[in-house]
Tab-separated table of N, CA and C in Angstrom:
chain	number	residue	atom	x	y	z
A	97	UNK	N	-24.193	-19.513	-30.914
A	97	UNK	CA	-24.836	-20.522	-31.363
A	97	UNK	C	-24.136	-21.952	-30.555
A	98	UNK	N	-23.111	-22.121	-30.412
A	98	UNK	CA	-22.723	-23.338	-29.697
A	98	UNK	C	-23.006	-23.326	-28.452
A	99	UNK	N	-23.293	-22.401	-27.723
A	99	UNK	CA	-23.573	-22.607	-26.251
A	99	UNK	C	-25.355	-22.970	-26.405
A	100	UNK	N	-26.092	-22.750	-27.029
A	100	UNK	CA	-27.397	-23.156	-27.432
A	100	UNK	C	-27.513	-24.792	-27.623
A	101	UNK	N	-26.345	-24.819	-28.404
A	101	UNK	CA	-26.270	-26.279	-28.326
A	101	UNK	C	-26.176	-27.409	-27.465
A	102	UNK	N	-24.989	-26.605	-26.710
A	102	UNK	CA	-24.669	-27.253	-25.392
A	102	UNK	C	-25.769	-27.373	-24.523
A	103	UNK	N	-26.470	-26.262	-24.048
A	103	UNK	CA	-27.311	-26.081	-23.330
A	103	UNK	C	-28.533	-27.220	-23.816
A	104	UNK	N	-28.965	-27.551	-24.704
A	104	UNK	CA	-29.880	-28.035	-25.622
A	104	UNK	C	-29.345	-29.881	-25.424
A	105	UNK	N	-28.324	-30.140	-25.525
A	105	UNK	CA	-27.708	-31.295	-24.754
A	105	UNK	C	-28.071	-31.696	-23.710
A	106	UNK	N	-27.655	-30.700	-22.688
A	106	UNK	CA	-27.045	-31.170	-21.235
A	106	UNK	C	-28.911	-30.945	-20.751
A	107	UNK	N	-29.977	-30.225	-21.568
A	107	UNK	CA	-31.130	-30.314	-21.194
A	107	UNK	C	-32.056	-31.541	-21.385
A	108	UNK	N	-31.260	-32.096	-22.684
A	108	UNK	CA	-32.366	-33.388	-23.015
A	108	UNK	C	-31.769	-34.465	-22.131
A	109	UNK	N	-30.251	-34.349	-21.759
A	109	UNK	CA	-29.686	-35.458	-21.068
A	109	UNK	C	-30.214	-35.599	-19.576
A	110	UNK	N	-30.542	-34.589	-19.046
A	110	UNK	CA	-31.339	-34.327	-17.648
A	110	UNK	C	-32.848	-34.916	-17.790
A	111	UNK	N	-33.332	-34.600	-18.571
A	111	UNK	CA	-35.029	-35.073	-18.958
A	111	UNK	C	-34.958	-36.475	-19.067
A	112	UNK	N	-33.822	-37.041	-20.024
A	112	UNK	CA	-33.790	-38.253	-20.083
A	112	UNK	C	-33.559	-39.272	-19.126
A	113	UNK	N	-32.523	-38.691	-18.041
A	113	UNK	CA	-32.449	-39.345	-16.959
A	113	UNK	C	-33.623	-39.411	-15.713
A	114	UNK	N	-34.459	-38.378	-15.701
A	114	UNK	CA	-35.527	-38.525	-15.035
A	114	UNK	C	-36.948	-39.598	-15.580
A	115	UNK	N	-36.839	-39.513	-16.963
A	115	UNK	CA	-37.715	-40.488	-17.402
A	115	UNK	C	-37.046	-42.166	-16.835
A	116	UNK	N	-35.746	-42.004	-17.426
A	116	UNK	CA	-35.610	-43.550	-16.990
A	116	UNK	C	-35.332	-43.991	-15.336
A	117	UNK	N	-35.348	-43.430	-14.676
A	117	UNK	CA	-35.480	-43.165	-13.086
A	117	UNK	C	-36.889	-43.632	-12.945
A	118	UNK	N	-37.641	-42.567	-13.642
A	118	UNK	CA	-39.284	-43.182	-13.054
A	118	UNK	C	-39.377	-44.517	-13.959
A	119	UNK	N	-39.104	-44.839	-14.990
A	119	UNK	CA	-39.427	-46.056	-15.638
A	119	UNK	C	-38.681	-47.233	-14.809
A	120	UNK	N	-37.725	-46.902	-14.288
A	120	UNK	CA	-37.271	-48.056	-13.077
A	120	UNK	C	-38.075	-48.043	-11.850
A	121	UNK	N	-38.443	-47.428	-11.462
A	121	UNK	CA	-39.543	-47.225	-10.083
A	121	UNK	C	-40.811	-47.788	-10.661
A	122	UNK	N	-41.173	-47.458	-11.806
A	122	UNK	CA	-42.592	-48.251	-12.143
A	122	UNK	C	-42.391	-49.685	-12.438
A	123	UNK	N	-41.018	-50.053	-13.208
A	123	UNK	CA	-41.044	-51.397	-13.529
A	123	UNK	C	-41.048	-52.132	-12.199
A	124	UNK	N	-40.155	-51.503	-11.095
A	124	UNK	CA	-40.233	-52.365	-9.932
A	124	UNK	C	-41.441	-52.731	-9.257
A	125	UNK	N	-42.248	-51.840	-9.443
A	125	UNK	CA	-43.686	-52.345	-9.185
A	125	UNK	C	-44.100	-53.164	-10.052
A	126	UNK	N	-44.157	-53.422	-11.247
A	126	UNK	CA	-44.832	-54.253	-12.217
A	126	UNK	C	-44.003	-55.824	-12.092
A	127	UNK	N	-42.763	-55.655	-11.770
A	127	UNK	CA	-42.158	-56.806	-11.543
A	127	UNK	C	-42.571	-57.401	-10.009
A	128	UNK	N	-43.210	-56.624	-8.942
A	128	UNK	CA	-43.266	-56.961	-7.726
A	128	UNK	C	-44.626	-56.699	-7.553
A	129	UNK	N	-45.808	-57.747	-7.624
A	129	UNK	CA	-47.063	-56.809	-7.629
A	129	UNK	C	-47.664	-56.830	-6.165
A	130	UNK	N	-46.543	-57.726	-5.481
A	130	UNK	CA	-46.918	-57.695	-3.868
A	130	UNK	C	-46.770	-56.368	-3.127
A	131	UNK	N	-45.537	-55.641	-3.823
A	131	UNK	CA	-45.432	-54.496	-3.453
A	131	UNK	C	-46.810	-53.435	-3.927
A	132	UNK	N	-46.983	-53.915	-4.946
A	132	UNK	CA	-48.651	-52.751	-5.432
A	132	UNK	C	-49.763	-53.070	-4.700
A	133	UNK	N	-49.831	-54.384	-3.986
A	133	UNK	CA	-50.731	-54.910	-3.446
A	133	UNK	C	-50.493	-54.153	-1.780
A	134	UNK	N	-49.481	-53.861	-1.250
A	134	UNK	CA	-49.307	-53.239	-0.140
A	134	UNK	C	-49.769	-51.920	-0.223
A	135	UNK	N	-49.381	-51.139	-1.445
A	135	UNK	CA	-49.511	-49.740	-1.838
A	135	UNK	C	-51.277	-49.789	-1.948
A	136	UNK	N	-51.846	-50.380	-2.693
A	136	UNK	CA	-53.114	-50.703	-2.514
A	136	UNK	C	-53.954	-50.523	-1.274
A	137	UNK	N	-53.303	-51.697	-0.223
A	137	UNK	CA	-53.920	-51.821	1.272
A	137	UNK	C	-53.594	-50.327	1.935
A	138	UNK	N	-52.653	-49.890	1.767
A	138	UNK	CA	-52.614	-48.576	2.281
A	138	UNK	C	-53.650	-47.303	1.763
A	139	UNK	N	-54.009	-47.505	0.303
A	139	UNK	CA	-54.725	-46.825	-0.170
A	139	UNK	C	-56.252	-46.990	0.459
A	140	UNK	N	-56.493	-48.176	0.650
A	140	UNK	CA	-57.854	-48.726	1.005
A	140	UNK	C	-58.220	-48.316	2.381
A	141	UNK	N	-57.085	-48.272	3.214
A	141	UNK	CA	-57.060	-47.902	4.757
A	141	UNK	C	-57.435	-46.241	4.722
A	142	UNK	N	-56.623	-45.641	3.785
A	142	UNK	CA	-56.884	-44.118	3.656
A	142	UNK	C	-58.449	-43.695	3.278
A	143	UNK	N	-58.693	-44.625	2.157
A	143	UNK	CA	-60.326	-44.421	1.522
A	143	UNK	C	-60.911	-44.788	2.914
A	144	UNK	N	-60.977	-45.563	3.835
A	144	UNK	CA	-61.896	-45.431	5.399
A	144	UNK	C	-61.966	-44.527	5.779
A	145	UNK	N	-60.652	-43.744	5.904
A	145	UNK	CA	-60.725	-42.467	6.714
A	145	UNK	C	-61.144	-41.266	5.881
A	146	UNK	N	-61.887	-41.598	4.750
A	146	UNK	CA	-62.270	-40.681	3.659
A	146	UNK	C	-61.053	-39.614	3.142
A	147	UNK	N	-59.818	-40.243	2.999
A	147	UNK	CA	-58.564	-39.699	2.721
A	147	UNK	C	-58.738	-40.132	1.487
A	148	UNK	N	-58.361	-39.387	0.212
A	148	UNK	CA	-57.993	-39.605	-1.217
A	148	UNK	C	-56.358	-40.402	-1.054
A	149	UNK	N	-56.104	-41.348	-2.125
A	149	UNK	CA	-54.822	-41.830	-2.139
A	149	UNK	C	-54.096	-40.866	-3.236
A	150	UNK	N	-54.321	-39.745	-3.300
A	150	UNK	CA	-53.749	-38.715	-4.215
A	150	UNK	C	-53.194	-37.514	-3.283
A	151	UNK	N	-53.909	-37.828	-1.983
A	151	UNK	CA	-53.909	-36.516	-1.223
A	151	UNK	C	-52.504	-36.255	-0.800
A	152	UNK	N	-52.397	-35.185	-0.445
A	152	UNK	CA	-50.726	-34.658	0.086
A	152	UNK	C	-50.316	-35.867	1.203
A	153	UNK	N	-51.262	-36.323	1.978
A	153	UNK	CA	-50.924	-36.934	3.130
A	153	UNK	C	-50.420	-38.436	2.663
A	154	UNK	N	-51.228	-38.821	1.599
A	154	UNK	CA	-50.876	-40.121	0.769
A	154	UNK	C	-49.620	-40.035	0.280
A	155	UNK	N	-49.314	-39.063	-0.648
A	155	UNK	CA	-48.053	-39.209	-1.529
A	155	UNK	C	-46.793	-39.177	-0.459
A	156	UNK	N	-47.168	-37.907	0.647
A	156	UNK	CA	-45.861	-37.921	1.588
A	156	UNK	C	-45.541	-39.130	2.405
A	157	UNK	N	-46.729	-40.042	2.475
A	157	UNK	CA	-46.106	-41.294	2.993
A	157	UNK	C	-45.495	-42.156	2.026
A	158	UNK	N	-45.917	-42.357	1.196
A	158	UNK	CA	-45.255	-43.230	-0.074
A	158	UNK	C	-43.779	-42.605	-0.071
A	159	UNK	N	-43.640	-41.246	-0.516
A	159	UNK	CA	-42.513	-40.686	-0.598
A	159	UNK	C	-41.373	-41.202	0.400
A	160	UNK	N	-41.826	-41.113	1.766
A	160	UNK	CA	-41.354	-41.483	2.926
A	160	UNK	C	-40.744	-42.936	2.947
A	161	UNK	N	-42.006	-43.893	2.914
A	161	UNK	CA	-41.622	-45.562	2.785
A	161	UNK	C	-40.568	-45.832	1.462
A	162	UNK	N	-40.817	-45.149	0.615
A	162	UNK	CA	-40.089	-45.493	-0.319
A	162	UNK	C	-38.586	-44.942	-0.807
A	163	UNK	N	-38.496	-43.798	0.129
A	163	UNK	CA	-37.409	-42.989	-0.046
A	163	UNK	C	-37.425	-42.295	-1.615
A	164	UNK	N	-38.368	-41.624	-1.914
A	164	UNK	CA	-38.397	-41.119	-3.294
A	164	UNK	C	-38.713	-39.997	-3.310
A	165	UNK	N	-38.929	-38.815	-4.316
A	165	UNK	CA	-39.152	-37.370	-4.210
A	165	UNK	C	-40.920	-37.609	-4.121
A	166	UNK	N	-41.440	-36.760	-3.684
A	166	UNK	CA	-43.076	-36.535	-3.898
A	166	UNK	C	-43.509	-36.787	-4.928
A	167	UNK	N	-43.034	-36.016	-5.926
A	167	UNK	CA	-42.871	-36.091	-7.638
A	167	UNK	C	-42.867	-37.595	-7.959
A	168	UNK	N	-42.124	-38.061	-7.550
A	168	UNK	CA	-42.141	-39.687	-8.177
A	168	UNK	C	-43.331	-40.482	-7.334
A	169	UNK	N	-43.002	-40.156	-6.063
A	169	UNK	CA	-44.571	-40.866	-5.321
A	169	UNK	C	-45.971	-40.722	-5.846
A	170	UNK	N	-45.908	-39.602	-6.506
A	170	UNK	CA	-47.452	-39.351	-7.167
A	170	UNK	C	-47.351	-39.914	-8.186
A	171	UNK	N	-46.495	-40.045	-9.303
A	171	UNK	CA	-46.608	-41.065	-10.327
A	171	UNK	C	-46.898	-42.263	-10.102
A	172	UNK	N	-45.779	-42.990	-9.194
A	172	UNK	CA	-46.362	-44.275	-8.496
A	172	UNK	C	-47.417	-44.322	-8.029
A	173	UNK	N	-48.238	-43.467	-7.299
A	173	UNK	CA	-49.363	-43.862	-6.967
A	173	UNK	C	-50.613	-43.714	-7.809
A	174	UNK	N	-50.489	-42.934	-9.071
A	174	UNK	CA	-51.303	-42.934	-10.522
A	174	UNK	C	-51.164	-44.227	-10.970
A	175	UNK	N	-49.969	-44.726	-11.044
A	175	UNK	CA	-49.627	-46.157	-11.775
A	175	UNK	C	-50.155	-47.104	-11.026
A	176	UNK	N	-50.108	-47.033	-9.717
A	176	UNK	CA	-50.450	-48.490	-8.997
A	176	UNK	C	-52.170	-48.521	-8.779
A	177	UNK	N	-52.601	-46.987	-8.726
A	177	UNK	CA	-54.173	-47.176	-8.657
A	177	UNK	C	-54.743	-47.654	-9.814
A	178	UNK	N	-54.234	-47.137	-10.950
A	178	UNK	CA	-54.576	-47.662	-12.349
A	178	UNK	C	-54.592	-49.219	-12.953
A	179	UNK	N	-53.228	-49.558	-12.535
A	179	UNK	CA	-53.490	-51.187	-12.831
A	179	UNK	C	-53.715	-52.042	-11.889
A	180	UNK	N	-53.645	-51.383	-10.237
A	180	UNK	CA	-53.641	-52.472	-9.459
A	180	UNK	C	-55.071	-52.341	-8.599
A	181	UNK	N	-55.584	-51.018	-8.341
A	181	UNK	CA	-56.573	-50.789	-7.393
A	181	UNK	C	-57.492	-49.727	-8.103
A	182	UNK	N	-58.030	-49.597	-9.090
A	182	UNK	CA	-58.684	-48.463	-9.700
A	182	UNK	C	-59.978	-48.115	-8.624
A	183	UNK	N	-60.285	-49.172	-7.626
A	183	UNK	CA	-61.461	-48.683	-7.042
A	183	UNK	C	-61.232	-47.694	-5.907
A	184	UNK	N	-60.054	-47.451	-5.595
A	184	UNK	CA	-59.655	-46.496	-4.635
A	184	UNK	C	-59.805	-44.798	-5.271
A	185	UNK	N	-59.775	-43.857	-4.831
A	185	UNK	CA	-59.928	-42.624	-4.872
A	185	UNK	C	-58.883	-42.069	-4.270
């Protein structure tokens, strides 16, 4: 029983750390609209080449530029598109 409780505690701690990191990432863009505009510009350029902002190429590009995981880059991409450039695809 104790091992189950310890496992649950560590699991919830790990999940909350991920959520906090993602929150900081999104807050950074929220506080710096120029960064979001720059990302939107990249999305528009990709769209001109008929490449989706959610494509693996786009996600990988954000991941490299921001030095974040591809999962975080995908979350950031959705957030930026939703708030700053919903016209992009």
